[in-house]
Amino acid sequence: MAPAGDREGYWGPTTSTLDWCEENYAVTWYIAEFWNTVSNLIMIIPPIFGAIHSVRGGLEKRYIASYLALTVVGMGSWCFHMTLKYEMQLLDELPMIYSCCIFVYCMFECFKTKNSVNYHLLFTLILFSLIVTTVYLKVKEPVFHQVMYGMLVFTLVVRSIYIVTWVYPWLRGLGYTSLGVFLLGFLLWNIDNIFCDSLSLYTRTLYLRYRPKVKFLFGIWPVILFEPLRKQ
């Protein structure tokens, strides 16, 4: 993980408790982490279409809420990586907790026979969200948020395995493929955090060594990514 405040741009000094491996303001003065920002479009646009499709299909509100929650997470993550401000970090991290609570509710309510509300589960998840929010605002410790988020994800994974193993076995391939992709992303995320300095130095060295060939094969984008770094 990169140290906070390695470069300053349009949004001023970094105030977030996290600053990721991507170089700050390397592409544009207006976006702190360009690629971490624009990649959030995959969490903003498709869920909007999913919510619209759910409304048109007459699905229960919990499914619509799930799609919209994912969109909110994407928008919060966009603002966080664009500005690296603490307030925008909260706009990213707290909706991650809330959206996962919605997902947990949906996963445990997917077998009910009528349109009803599980008030006990709903109260438990709301209470969990309030406790996590209160504690996190006080301690401001990213590891605490990651552990709480991990607990929710673990619950979703266990529930999903149960569903594709015992209830809908014909979805087993899709379920395990999804789990594999998720675990691969988690692995890459940890590699990026742990070996950030080594990976950054390695990619810069490779680029400088093969700069003419890279420009010939891939055009201007590698130049936008690495040319500002070469001057440091």
Short mmCIF file of C-alpha atoms in Angstrom, two decimals, residues 40 43-44 47 61-77 89-108 121-122 125-126 128-130 132-133 145 148-157 182:
data_model
loop_
_atom_site.label_atom_id
_atom_site.label_comp_id
_atom_site.label_asym_id
_atom_site.label_seq_id
_atom_site.Cartn_x
_atom_site.Cartn_y
_atom_site.Cartn_z
CA ASN A 40 -15.90 1.73 -10.75
CA MET A 43 -20.27 -1.20 -10.36
CA ILE A 44 -22.36 1.81 -11.33
CA PRO A 47 -26.56 -2.40 -11.48
CA LYS A 61 -38.07 -4.46 -3.37
CA ARG A 62 -35.15 -6.27 -1.71
CA TYR A 63 -33.75 -7.14 -5.14
CA ILE A 64 -34.12 -3.57 -6.36
CA ALA A 65 -32.42 -2.39 -3.16
CA SER A 66 -29.52 -4.79 -3.80
CA TYR A 67 -28.85 -3.36 -7.25
CA LEU A 68 -29.15 0.23 -6.05
CA ALA A 69 -26.89 -0.49 -3.07
CA LEU A 70 -24.19 -1.79 -5.40
CA THR A 71 -24.53 1.38 -7.46
CA VAL A 72 -24.11 3.49 -4.33
CA VAL A 73 -20.95 1.56 -3.44
CA GLY A 74 -19.57 2.18 -6.93
CA MET A 75 -20.33 5.89 -6.73
CA GLY A 76 -18.79 6.13 -3.26
CA SER A 77 -15.69 4.28 -4.43
CA GLN A 89 -13.59 7.21 2.02
CA LEU A 90 -16.54 6.84 4.39
CA LEU A 91 -18.88 7.23 1.42
CA ASP A 92 -17.15 4.17 -0.05
CA GLU A 93 -16.58 1.96 2.99
CA LEU A 94 -19.80 2.38 4.98
CA PRO A 95 -22.07 1.57 1.98
CA MET A 96 -19.99 -1.60 1.56
CA ILE A 97 -21.26 -2.70 4.98
CA TYR A 98 -24.84 -1.62 4.29
CA SER A 99 -25.00 -3.25 0.86
CA CYS A 100 -23.60 -6.53 2.21
CA CYS A 101 -26.31 -6.50 4.89
CA ILE A 102 -28.89 -6.19 2.12
CA PHE A 103 -27.28 -9.09 0.28
CA VAL A 104 -27.31 -11.21 3.44
CA TYR A 105 -31.00 -10.46 3.92
CA CYS A 106 -31.75 -11.49 0.35
CA MET A 107 -29.75 -14.70 0.62
CA PHE A 108 -31.57 -15.82 3.77
CA LEU A 121 -33.23 -10.60 10.57
CA LEU A 122 -33.86 -7.03 9.44
CA LEU A 125 -28.64 -6.42 10.28
CA ILE A 126 -29.64 -2.82 11.00
CA PHE A 128 -25.00 -4.59 13.13
CA SER A 129 -24.71 -1.71 10.64
CA LEU A 130 -25.25 0.90 13.36
CA VAL A 132 -20.06 -0.93 12.90
CA THR A 133 -20.71 2.66 11.80
CA HIS A 145 -13.82 -2.13 8.65
CA MET A 148 -16.45 -6.49 9.68
CA TYR A 149 -16.86 -6.54 5.91
CA GLY A 150 -15.07 -9.88 5.78
CA MET A 151 -17.54 -11.34 8.29
CA LEU A 152 -20.45 -10.36 6.06
CA VAL A 153 -18.75 -11.73 2.96
CA PHE A 154 -17.97 -14.99 4.77
CA THR A 155 -21.66 -15.29 5.68
CA LEU A 156 -22.62 -14.75 2.04
CA VAL A 157 -20.11 -17.33 0.83
CA PHE A 182 -13.91 -13.49 -6.07
#
